[in-house]
Amino acid sequence: EGDGGREQKSNYDGMDLRTLIRFYGLSRSGNHAIIEWMLAQYADAGYQTTFKNNSRHDYTFADIKPYLPLKNNVEYLEEKSLTIASFENMTLFNVSPIDAEVRRGFASVIDMIILRDPFNFFASSLKSHQKRGVPPFANLGNFYRMYAYEFMGKTNFLDHNKVTVNYNRWNAEVEYRQEFTKNLGVPFTDSGYNKMAMYGSSFDHKDIDLVSLHRNVMSRWRVMEENPLFRNLLRGNAELYDISEKLFGHIEGTEKLI
């Protein structure tokens, strides 16, 4: 079984008092579930928290900067504060640098990237677009590969204390979540773990049992396995299967999709 995408080592060794997290992920990867959970962990530890969301792939850090709690006075930030700026579906080689004003306002900056296994990611993404009556964005497979390469360290476009988040393990393993908060230097409470339900799902109604919701996100691909678009994304793509095996371990039945 693969290593499950353990966090990459960096020189980051704990939560500073004023921290900015730049959070990168593809839509339908569990971004909001993990962000809500992190915000809850830090709030429980007495941190002021700020969250700026977006879903535009062309949104740069320069666009998001005016919404950060910096103003013209860095003292605006409380002593214990966490700011999360979320970027979805972003072309990683277009990630904009952080300027001097931002670096002065925060004691540390972390680049965080989330990845979900390709089978359930593609299934959820296609189902979401299907429900909204719009086609999936072009080059979905290439975008996934770009994020997987960055997650594995084959590329390093995110160069501020990069931390990786394995959605499959976060969803399934309380030990993984405990270790994650330990690495960030805040006490583990697991508050917010079930808040993912407020965002609904591509598949389930919002009032589904929470235990079932966490369990079912690991088998979305079975609902879409006969969908031609889904099969075309995977057919003949042995590299995606290898990536999944390495990072998420074997997912029974997915070998027939390649």
Coordinates of C-alpha atoms in Angstrom, one line a residue:
E1 CA 0.0 0.0 0.0
G2 CA 1.2 3.5 -0.7
D3 CA 2.3 6.0 1.9
G4 CA -1.0 7.8 1.8
G5 CA 0.5 11.2 0.9
R6 CA 2.1 12.0 4.2
E7 CA 2.9 15.7 4.7
Q8 CA 6.1 16.7 2.9
K9 CA 8.9 17.8 5.2
S10 CA 9.7 21.5 5.3
N11 CA 11.3 24.0 7.7
Y12 CA 7.9 24.8 9.1
D13 CA 7.8 23.5 12.7
G14 CA 4.7 25.0 14.2
M15 CA 1.9 27.6 14.2
D16 CA 3.2 31.1 14.4
L17 CA 1.0 33.8 16.0
R18 CA 0.1 35.5 12.7
T19 CA -0.2 33.0 9.9
L20 CA -1.4 33.2 6.3
I21 CA -2.3 29.9 4.6
R22 CA -2.6 29.9 0.8
F23 CA -4.8 26.9 0.2
Y24 CA -4.7 25.3 -3.3
G25 CA -7.0 22.6 -4.6
L26 CA -9.2 21.4 -7.5
S27 CA -13.0 21.8 -7.0
R28 CA -14.6 18.6 -5.5
S29 CA -11.4 17.7 -3.7
G30 CA -12.7 18.3 -0.2
N31 CA -11.3 21.9 0.0
H32 CA -14.2 23.4 2.0
A33 CA -14.5 20.5 4.4
I34 CA -10.9 20.7 5.4
I35 CA -10.8 24.5 5.5
E36 CA -13.9 24.6 7.8
W37 CA -12.3 22.0 10.0
M38 CA -9.0 24.0 10.2
L39 CA -10.8 27.2 11.0
A40 CA -12.7 25.4 13.8
Q41 CA -9.4 23.9 15.3
Y42 CA -7.8 27.3 15.4
A43 CA -10.9 29.1 16.8
D44 CA -11.0 26.5 19.6
A45 CA -7.4 27.5 20.4
G46 CA -8.3 31.2 20.7
Y47 CA -7.2 32.4 17.2
Q48 CA -8.9 35.1 15.3
T49 CA -9.7 33.5 11.9
T50 CA -10.4 35.0 8.5
F51 CA -11.3 33.1 5.3
K52 CA -11.3 34.5 1.8
N53 CA -12.9 32.1 -0.7
N54 CA -12.8 32.1 -4.5
S55 CA -13.3 29.6 -7.3
R56 CA -11.7 31.4 -10.3
H57 CA -8.8 29.7 -11.9
D58 CA -7.4 33.1 -13.0
Y59 CA -7.6 34.6 -9.5
T60 CA -4.1 35.7 -8.3
F61 CA -2.8 36.7 -5.0
A62 CA -2.8 40.3 -6.1
D63 CA -6.6 40.0 -6.5
I64 CA -7.1 38.6 -3.1
K65 CA -4.7 40.9 -1.2
P66 CA -7.3 43.8 -0.6
Y67 CA -9.5 41.3 1.3
L68 CA -6.8 40.3 3.8
P69 CA -6.8 41.7 7.3
L70 CA -3.8 43.9 6.7
K71 CA -5.1 47.4 5.9
N72 CA -2.2 49.9 6.3
N73 CA -1.4 48.9 9.8
V74 CA 0.0 45.5 10.6
E75 CA -1.2 45.9 14.2
Y76 CA -4.7 45.4 12.8
L77 CA -4.0 41.7 13.2
E78 CA -4.6 40.2 16.6
E79 CA -1.7 38.5 18.4
K80 CA -3.2 35.1 17.5
S81 CA -4.6 35.1 14.0
L82 CA -5.0 32.7 11.1
T83 CA -5.9 33.9 7.6
I84 CA -6.8 31.3 4.9
A85 CA -6.9 32.4 1.3
S86 CA -8.4 29.7 -0.9
F87 CA -7.6 29.2 -4.6
E88 CA -9.5 26.6 -6.7
N89 CA -8.6 25.2 -10.1
M90 CA -5.6 27.5 -10.4
T91 CA -2.8 26.9 -12.9
L92 CA 0.0 26.4 -10.4
F93 CA 2.8 27.8 -12.6
N94 CA 0.9 31.1 -12.5
V95 CA 0.9 31.4 -8.7
S96 CA 1.8 35.0 -7.9
P97 CA 4.5 35.9 -5.4
I98 CA 3.9 37.4 -2.0
D99 CA 5.0 41.0 -1.7
A100 CA 6.9 42.6 1.1
E101 CA 3.8 44.2 2.7
V102 CA 2.2 40.8 3.1
R103 CA 5.3 39.3 4.5
R104 CA 5.6 42.1 7.1
G105 CA 2.0 41.5 8.1
F106 CA 2.3 37.8 8.8
A107 CA 4.8 36.0 10.9
S108 CA 4.7 33.0 8.5
V109 CA 3.2 32.0 5.2
I110 CA 2.2 28.4 4.4
D111 CA 1.3 27.0 0.9
M112 CA -1.1 24.1 1.4
I113 CA -2.2 21.8 -1.4
I114 CA -5.0 19.2 -1.2
L115 CA -5.4 16.0 -3.3
R116 CA -8.1 13.4 -3.6
D117 CA -7.8 10.1 -5.4
P118 CA -8.4 10.5 -9.1
F119 CA -11.3 8.1 -9.4
N120 CA -13.6 9.7 -6.8
F121 CA -12.4 13.2 -7.8
F122 CA -13.3 12.7 -11.5
A123 CA -16.6 11.1 -10.5
S124 CA -17.6 14.0 -8.2
S125 CA -16.4 16.6 -10.6
L126 CA -18.4 15.2 -13.5
K127 CA -21.5 14.7 -11.4
S128 CA -21.3 18.3 -10.2
H129 CA -21.1 19.7 -13.7
Q130 CA -23.8 17.3 -14.8
K131 CA -26.2 18.6 -12.1
R132 CA -25.5 22.2 -13.1
G133 CA -26.0 21.4 -16.8
V134 CA -22.5 22.7 -17.7
P135 CA -19.6 20.8 -19.3
P136 CA -16.5 20.1 -17.1
F137 CA -13.6 22.5 -17.6
A138 CA -11.2 21.5 -20.3
N139 CA -8.1 19.4 -19.6
L140 CA -9.5 18.0 -16.3
G141 CA -7.1 15.1 -16.5
N142 CA -4.1 17.4 -17.1
F143 CA -5.1 19.6 -14.2
Y144 CA -5.2 16.6 -11.9
R145 CA -1.8 15.5 -13.0
M146 CA -0.4 19.0 -12.4
Y147 CA -1.7 19.0 -8.8
A148 CA -0.5 15.5 -8.2
Y149 CA 3.0 16.4 -9.4
E150 CA 3.1 19.3 -7.0
F151 CA 1.7 17.2 -4.2
M152 CA 4.4 14.6 -4.7
G153 CA 7.2 17.1 -5.0
K154 CA 7.9 16.6 -8.7
T155 CA 7.3 20.3 -9.2
N156 CA 7.6 23.1 -6.6
F157 CA 5.6 26.0 -7.7
L158 CA 4.4 26.4 -4.1
D159 CA 7.5 27.4 -2.2
H160 CA 6.3 28.8 1.1
N161 CA 6.6 26.0 3.6
K162 CA 4.5 23.6 1.5
V163 CA 2.2 21.2 3.4
T164 CA 0.2 18.5 1.6
V165 CA -3.2 17.3 2.6
N166 CA -4.4 13.8 1.6
Y167 CA -8.2 14.1 1.5
N168 CA -8.8 10.4 1.6
R169 CA -6.8 10.0 4.8
W170 CA -8.2 13.1 6.4
N171 CA -11.7 11.9 5.8
A172 CA -11.1 8.3 7.1
E173 CA -8.5 8.5 9.8
V174 CA -8.8 10.3 13.1
E175 CA -5.0 9.6 13.7
Y176 CA -4.2 11.5 10.5
R177 CA -6.2 14.5 11.6
Q178 CA -4.6 14.4 15.0
E179 CA -1.1 14.4 13.5
F180 CA -2.0 17.2 11.2
T181 CA -3.0 19.5 14.0
K182 CA 0.0 18.5 15.9
N183 CA 2.3 19.5 13.0
L184 CA 0.6 22.9 12.9
G185 CA 1.0 23.4 16.6
V186 CA -2.7 23.7 17.7
P187 CA -4.6 21.3 20.0
F188 CA -6.8 18.7 18.4
T189 CA -10.5 19.0 19.0
D190 CA -11.9 17.7 15.7
S191 CA -14.4 20.5 15.7
G192 CA -15.8 21.2 12.3
Y193 CA -15.2 17.6 11.0
N194 CA -18.9 17.2 10.2
K195 CA -19.4 20.7 8.9
M196 CA -18.8 19.4 5.4
A197 CA -22.5 18.5 5.3
M198 CA -23.5 22.2 5.0
Y199 CA -22.0 22.3 1.6
G200 CA -23.9 19.2 0.4
S201 CA -22.4 16.9 -2.2
S202 CA -22.5 16.2 -5.9
F203 CA -24.4 13.0 -5.0
D204 CA -26.1 13.1 -1.6
H205 CA -28.9 15.2 -0.2
K206 CA -27.8 17.5 2.6
D207 CA -29.7 15.7 5.3
I208 CA -27.8 12.4 4.8
D209 CA -26.5 10.7 7.9
L210 CA -23.0 12.2 8.6
V211 CA -21.3 8.8 9.1
S212 CA -22.7 7.6 5.7
L213 CA -21.6 10.9 4.1
H214 CA -18.0 10.5 5.2
R215 CA -18.0 6.8 4.1
N216 CA -19.7 7.3 0.7
V217 CA -17.2 9.9 -0.5
M218 CA -14.8 7.1 -1.0
S219 CA -17.0 5.2 -3.5
R220 CA -18.3 7.9 -5.8
W221 CA -16.6 6.3 -8.7
R222 CA -18.9 3.3 -8.6
V223 CA -21.9 5.5 -9.5
M224 CA -20.1 6.9 -12.6
E225 CA -18.1 3.9 -13.8
E226 CA -20.3 3.4 -16.9
N227 CA -20.3 7.1 -17.8
P228 CA -18.4 7.6 -21.1
L229 CA -16.8 10.9 -20.0
F230 CA -15.6 9.3 -16.8
R231 CA -14.2 6.2 -18.6
N232 CA -12.5 8.4 -21.2
L233 CA -10.6 10.3 -18.5
L234 CA -9.1 7.1 -17.2
R235 CA -8.9 4.7 -20.1
G236 CA -5.3 3.9 -20.9
N237 CA -4.0 6.3 -18.3
A238 CA -1.8 4.0 -16.3
E239 CA 0.0 6.9 -14.7
L240 CA -3.1 8.1 -12.9
Y241 CA -3.6 4.5 -11.5
D242 CA 0.1 4.5 -10.3
I243 CA -0.4 7.9 -8.7
S244 CA -3.5 6.7 -6.9
E245 CA -1.8 3.5 -5.7
K246 CA 1.2 5.4 -4.4
L247 CA -0.6 8.2 -2.6
F248 CA -3.9 6.6 -1.6
G249 CA -3.3 2.8 -1.5
H250 CA -5.3 0.3 -3.5
I251 CA -9.0 1.1 -4.2
E252 CA -10.7 -2.2 -4.9
G253 CA -12.2 -2.4 -8.4
T254 CA -10.5 0.6 -9.9
E255 CA -8.0 -1.5 -11.8
K256 CA -10.7 -2.3 -14.3
L257 CA -11.1 1.3 -15.2
I258 CA -7.7 1.8 -16.7

